[in-house]
XYZ file of C-alpha atoms in Angstrom:
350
model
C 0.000 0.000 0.000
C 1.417 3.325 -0.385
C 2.313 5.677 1.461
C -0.153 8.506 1.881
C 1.449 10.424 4.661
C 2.140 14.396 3.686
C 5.714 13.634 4.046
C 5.871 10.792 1.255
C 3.681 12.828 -1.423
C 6.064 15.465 -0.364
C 8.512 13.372 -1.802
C 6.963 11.787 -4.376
C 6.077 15.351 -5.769
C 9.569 16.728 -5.592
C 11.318 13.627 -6.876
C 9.191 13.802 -9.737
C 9.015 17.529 -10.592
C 11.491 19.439 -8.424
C 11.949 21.368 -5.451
C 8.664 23.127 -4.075
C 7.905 26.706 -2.481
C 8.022 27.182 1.039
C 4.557 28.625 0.520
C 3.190 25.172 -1.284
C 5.036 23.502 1.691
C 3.189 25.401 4.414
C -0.084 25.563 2.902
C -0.063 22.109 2.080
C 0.932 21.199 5.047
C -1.427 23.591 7.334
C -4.124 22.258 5.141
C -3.842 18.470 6.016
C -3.401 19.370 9.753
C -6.559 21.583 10.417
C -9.034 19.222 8.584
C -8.075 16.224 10.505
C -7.758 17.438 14.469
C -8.897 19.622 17.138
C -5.290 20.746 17.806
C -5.846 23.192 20.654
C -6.175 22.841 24.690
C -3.729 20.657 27.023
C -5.041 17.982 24.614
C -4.011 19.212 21.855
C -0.559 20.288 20.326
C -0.918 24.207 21.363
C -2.975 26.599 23.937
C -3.909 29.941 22.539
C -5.020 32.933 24.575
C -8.383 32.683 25.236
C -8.107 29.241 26.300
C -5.726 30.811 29.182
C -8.392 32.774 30.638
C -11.682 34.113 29.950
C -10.433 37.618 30.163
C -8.932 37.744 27.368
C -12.198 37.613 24.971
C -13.649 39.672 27.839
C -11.220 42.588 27.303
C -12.101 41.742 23.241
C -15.739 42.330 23.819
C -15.381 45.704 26.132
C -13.261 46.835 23.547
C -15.533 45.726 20.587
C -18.764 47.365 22.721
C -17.072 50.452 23.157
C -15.837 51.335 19.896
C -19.590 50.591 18.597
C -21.441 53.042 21.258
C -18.932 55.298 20.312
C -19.899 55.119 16.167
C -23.749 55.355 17.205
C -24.480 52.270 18.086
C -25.193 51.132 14.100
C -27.752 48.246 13.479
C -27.586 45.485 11.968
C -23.424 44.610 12.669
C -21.796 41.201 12.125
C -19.372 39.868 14.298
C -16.732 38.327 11.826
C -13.973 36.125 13.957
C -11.247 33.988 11.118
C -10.055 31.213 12.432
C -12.112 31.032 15.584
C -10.719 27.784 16.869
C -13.422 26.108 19.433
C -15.590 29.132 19.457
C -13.757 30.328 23.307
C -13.002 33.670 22.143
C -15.804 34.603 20.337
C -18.106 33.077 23.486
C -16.065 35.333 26.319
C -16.123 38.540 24.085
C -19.930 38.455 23.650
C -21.139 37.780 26.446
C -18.856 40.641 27.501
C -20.003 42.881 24.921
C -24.028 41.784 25.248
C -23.892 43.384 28.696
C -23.482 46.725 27.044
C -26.322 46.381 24.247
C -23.861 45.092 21.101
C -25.702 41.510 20.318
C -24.344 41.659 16.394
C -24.902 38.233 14.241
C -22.098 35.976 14.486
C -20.098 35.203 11.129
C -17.416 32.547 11.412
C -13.971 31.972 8.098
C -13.078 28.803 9.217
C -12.221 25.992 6.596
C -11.840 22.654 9.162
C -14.657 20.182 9.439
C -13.603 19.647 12.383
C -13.389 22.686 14.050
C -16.217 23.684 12.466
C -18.187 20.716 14.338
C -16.801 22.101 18.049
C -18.071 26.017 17.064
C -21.535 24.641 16.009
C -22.175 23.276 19.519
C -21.642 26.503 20.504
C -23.083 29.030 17.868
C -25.571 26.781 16.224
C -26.939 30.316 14.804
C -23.512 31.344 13.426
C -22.910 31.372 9.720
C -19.983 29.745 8.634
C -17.896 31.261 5.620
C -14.919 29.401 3.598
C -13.279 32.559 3.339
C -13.854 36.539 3.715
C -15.474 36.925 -0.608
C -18.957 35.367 1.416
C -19.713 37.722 4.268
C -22.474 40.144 4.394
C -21.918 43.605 2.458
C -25.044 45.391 3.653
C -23.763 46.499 7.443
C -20.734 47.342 9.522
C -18.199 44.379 10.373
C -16.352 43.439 13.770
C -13.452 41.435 12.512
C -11.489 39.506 15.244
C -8.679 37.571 14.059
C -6.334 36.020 16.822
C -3.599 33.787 15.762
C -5.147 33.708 12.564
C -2.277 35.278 10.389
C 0.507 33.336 11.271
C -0.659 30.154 10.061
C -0.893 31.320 6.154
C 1.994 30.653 3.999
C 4.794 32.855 3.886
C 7.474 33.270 0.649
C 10.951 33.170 1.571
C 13.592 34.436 -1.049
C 17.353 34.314 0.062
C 20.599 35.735 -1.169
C 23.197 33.527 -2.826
C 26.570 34.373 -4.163
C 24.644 34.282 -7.527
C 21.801 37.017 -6.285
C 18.119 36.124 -4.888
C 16.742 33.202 -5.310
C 13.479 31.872 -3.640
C 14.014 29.257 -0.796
C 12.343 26.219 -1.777
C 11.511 22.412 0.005
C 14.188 19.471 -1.730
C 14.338 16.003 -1.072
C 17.103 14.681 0.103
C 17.310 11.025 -0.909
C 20.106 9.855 1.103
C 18.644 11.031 3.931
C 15.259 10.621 3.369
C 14.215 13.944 5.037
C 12.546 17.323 3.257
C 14.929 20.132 3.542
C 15.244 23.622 2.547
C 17.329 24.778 -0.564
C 17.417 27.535 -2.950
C 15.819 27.895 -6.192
C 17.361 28.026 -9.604
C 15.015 31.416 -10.887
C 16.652 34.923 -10.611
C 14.176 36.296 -7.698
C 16.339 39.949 -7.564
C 13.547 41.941 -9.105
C 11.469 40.656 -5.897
C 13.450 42.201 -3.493
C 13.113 46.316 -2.459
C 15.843 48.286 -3.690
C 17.296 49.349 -0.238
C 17.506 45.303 0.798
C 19.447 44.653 -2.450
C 22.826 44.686 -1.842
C 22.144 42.501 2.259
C 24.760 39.836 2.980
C 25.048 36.878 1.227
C 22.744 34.099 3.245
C 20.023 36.531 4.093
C 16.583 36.066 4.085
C 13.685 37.750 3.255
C 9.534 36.091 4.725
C 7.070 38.190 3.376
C 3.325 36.812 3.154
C 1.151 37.342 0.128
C -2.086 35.690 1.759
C -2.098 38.424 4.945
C -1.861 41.030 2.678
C -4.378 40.390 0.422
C -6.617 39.168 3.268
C -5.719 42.186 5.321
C -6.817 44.368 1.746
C -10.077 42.752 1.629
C -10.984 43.396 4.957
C -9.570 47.315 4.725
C -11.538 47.429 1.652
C -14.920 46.751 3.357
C -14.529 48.656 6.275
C -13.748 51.266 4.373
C -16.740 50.645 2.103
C -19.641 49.302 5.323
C -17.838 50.185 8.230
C -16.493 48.992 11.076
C -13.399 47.802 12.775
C -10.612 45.028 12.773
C -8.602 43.390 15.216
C -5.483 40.853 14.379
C -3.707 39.790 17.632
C -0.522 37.110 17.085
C 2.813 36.542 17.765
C 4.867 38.740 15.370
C 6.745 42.204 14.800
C 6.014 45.437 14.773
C 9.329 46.449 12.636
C 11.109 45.103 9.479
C 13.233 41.968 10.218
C 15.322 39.584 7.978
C 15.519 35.928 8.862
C 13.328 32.756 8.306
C 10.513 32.654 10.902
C 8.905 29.424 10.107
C 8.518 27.341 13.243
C 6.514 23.665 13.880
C 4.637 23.354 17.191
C 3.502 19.539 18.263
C 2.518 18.391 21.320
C 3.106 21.405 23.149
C 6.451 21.503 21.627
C 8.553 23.151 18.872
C 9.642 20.295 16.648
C 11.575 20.272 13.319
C 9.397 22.150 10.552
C 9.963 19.461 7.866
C 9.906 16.494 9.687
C 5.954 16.044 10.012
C 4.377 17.927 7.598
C 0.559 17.757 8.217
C 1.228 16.229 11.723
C 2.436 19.607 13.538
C 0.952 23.546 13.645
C 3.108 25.244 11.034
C 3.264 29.203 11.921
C 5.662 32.024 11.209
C 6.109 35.843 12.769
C 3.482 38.217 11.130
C 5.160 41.188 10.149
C 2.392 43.959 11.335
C 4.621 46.943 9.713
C 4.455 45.176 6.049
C 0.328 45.473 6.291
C 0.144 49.006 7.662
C 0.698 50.373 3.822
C -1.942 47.497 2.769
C -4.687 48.925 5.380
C -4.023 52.688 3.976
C -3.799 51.928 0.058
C -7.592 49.915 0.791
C -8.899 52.844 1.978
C -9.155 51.984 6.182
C -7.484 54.011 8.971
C -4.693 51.621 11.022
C -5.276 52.940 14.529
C -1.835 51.691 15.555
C 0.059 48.644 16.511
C 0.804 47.801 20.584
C 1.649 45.016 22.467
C -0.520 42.480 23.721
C 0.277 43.159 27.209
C -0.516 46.918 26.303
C -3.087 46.242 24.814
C -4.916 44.060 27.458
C -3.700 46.777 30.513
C -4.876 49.242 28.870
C -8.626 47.798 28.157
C -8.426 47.017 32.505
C -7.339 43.483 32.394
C -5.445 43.651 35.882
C -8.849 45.324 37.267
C -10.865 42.591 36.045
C -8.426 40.002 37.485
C -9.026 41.262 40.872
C -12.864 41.083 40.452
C -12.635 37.383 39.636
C -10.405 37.032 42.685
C -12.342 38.809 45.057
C -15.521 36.537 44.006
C -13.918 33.676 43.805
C -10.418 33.611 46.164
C -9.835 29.953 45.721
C -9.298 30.761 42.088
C -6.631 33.816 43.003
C -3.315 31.713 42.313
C -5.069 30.455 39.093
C -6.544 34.111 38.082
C -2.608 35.473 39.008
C -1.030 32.743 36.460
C -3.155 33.081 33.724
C -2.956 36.950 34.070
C 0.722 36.601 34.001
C 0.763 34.554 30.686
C -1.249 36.972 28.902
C 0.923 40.329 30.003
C 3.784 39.439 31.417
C 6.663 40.570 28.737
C 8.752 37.007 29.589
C 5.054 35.078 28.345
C 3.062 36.205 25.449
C 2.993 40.271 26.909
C 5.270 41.103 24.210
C 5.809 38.576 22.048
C 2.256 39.166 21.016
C 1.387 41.920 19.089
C -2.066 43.889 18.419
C -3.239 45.903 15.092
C -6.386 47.591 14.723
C -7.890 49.159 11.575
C -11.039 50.937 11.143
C -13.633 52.823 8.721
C -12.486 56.087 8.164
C -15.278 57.420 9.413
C -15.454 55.549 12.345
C -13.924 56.316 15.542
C -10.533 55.629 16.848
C -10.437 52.347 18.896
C -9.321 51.960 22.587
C -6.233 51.167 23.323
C -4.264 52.690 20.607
């Protein structure tokens, strides 16, 4: 029988017709994984933020509430959340934001089966949406993406002693192992004039797919209204260097070795969409820290709430509190960016 593994077709594919992109390799592979598991929780191979506390999608749905009493309160409004996981996010940050009167219809990109199966025990009204072409045009949007972006594909291109070439996925037969090598095709015209002339081994991660998803989302708010929120892991200022990292069982494993098997993610780069936002017509109300962004919105206040009413949960509350700000945890590692309708007002917190 063959071998159907991602790894072997992999293989197959590149003995057969060459080397492939790192973008083929991490779609491909991000692709196989996501249809086939649940792969968050203790469970699972990775924990994301709202599944450390509830505060998190709390502070989301204050901050969602008070940006829309602050445009008028605007009726009908879809709550649009890409790549909502098990539906813990977007369950926290409305009940947060139904206390103060924003109750918008729940909209849900998400492409797993799976997944799809865990959010529909707990939105059985939600709409679900392959990607962002389907979602209503006829009202203002609340777009909540959180580690969302750093699972699309990125494009790496790297200089050789020859120039730029794009860093593509070999086989290595003797060792029986997918590796990274470079390309054969000129990639120079690629690469912006005032990186031209960087060290030889350098490399340059850009990704196509957060742009253009970033555009699309600019380009309604800026047509319906609205406002957008992408939290991940990333940077705030240009960087060179692969970023492409392979998370399984709670642990960062080698990136080629299971393709399809383990969470393939690399650094967004928030300063390469801030352009994007402005050309689409939106307003990018800044880009903070997650730990900012969470103090700022009262986290720490809310943290001593939940202690106070429940003090057998305080060591818990502390921990989880830490994790989220703490600049050794995800504080700073974590970045915010919020965009909004021109005509909208500014957001909190930036």
């Amino acid at each position: 029988m063959a071998d159907d593994s991602l790894r072997a077709v992999f293989a197959r594919l590149i003995r057969a017709t060459g080397p492939i992109s790192v973008a083929h390799f991490m779609a491909e592979s991000n692709a196989r994984y996501y249809s086939t598991r649940d792969p968050l929780g203790t469970a699972g191979d990775f924990i994301t933020a709202p599944e450390v506390s509830q505060m998190f999608g709390e502070m989301i749905g204050l901050w969602l509430a008070d940006i829309w009493i602050r445009a008028g309160k605007p009726q009908p409004v879809a709550y649009v959340e890409a790549g909502p996981g098990r539906g813990t996010l977007a369950l926290d940050a409305l009940r947060a934001a139904a206390r103060h009167g924003l109750v918008p219809d729940v909209h849900f990109v998400e492409t797993s089966p799976t997944l799809r199966g865990v959010q529909r025990q707990r939105f059985p009204q939600a709409t679900w949406h392959d990607d962002f072409s389907t979602l209503p045009a006829d009202r203002p949007l609340m777009v909540v993406g959180n580690e969302f972006l750093d699972a699309l594909p990125v494009r790496q291109i790297v200089r050789m002693a020859e120039g730029w070439r794009e860093r593509m996925i070999g086989w290595d037969a003797a060792g029986e192992r997918l590796l990274p090598v470079a390309g054969t095709r000129p990639m120079d015209a690629a690469v912006p004039a005032d990186r031209a002339d960087a060290p030889e081994g350098t490399i340059i991660e850009t990704c196509p797919a957060a742009a253009a998803v970033t555009a699309d989302i600019a380009a309604r708010l800026a047509a319906q209204g609205g406002v957008a929120l992408w939290i991940d892991y990333g940077h705030a200022e240009p960087r060179d260097g692969s970023t492409l990292q392979a998370v399984r069982a709670q642990h960062k494993v080698d990136p080629f070795a299971h393709p399809g098997e383990a969470d393939l993610t690399a650094l967004v780069d928030f300063a390469a969409l801030v352009p994007v936002i402005a050309a689409a017509g939106a307003r990018c109300d800044g880009i903070v820290t997650q730990g900012e962004f969470l103090r700022s919105l009262g986290i720490e206040a809310r943290a001593a709430t939940l202690a106070r009413h429940a003090p057998d949960h305080g060591p818990a509350l502390a921990r989880a509190l830490a994790r989220l700000v703490d600049p050794a945890e995800m504080g700073n590692l974590f970045k915010a960016m919020a965009f909004t309708a021109p005509h909208w007002p500014t957001s909190a917190a930036f």
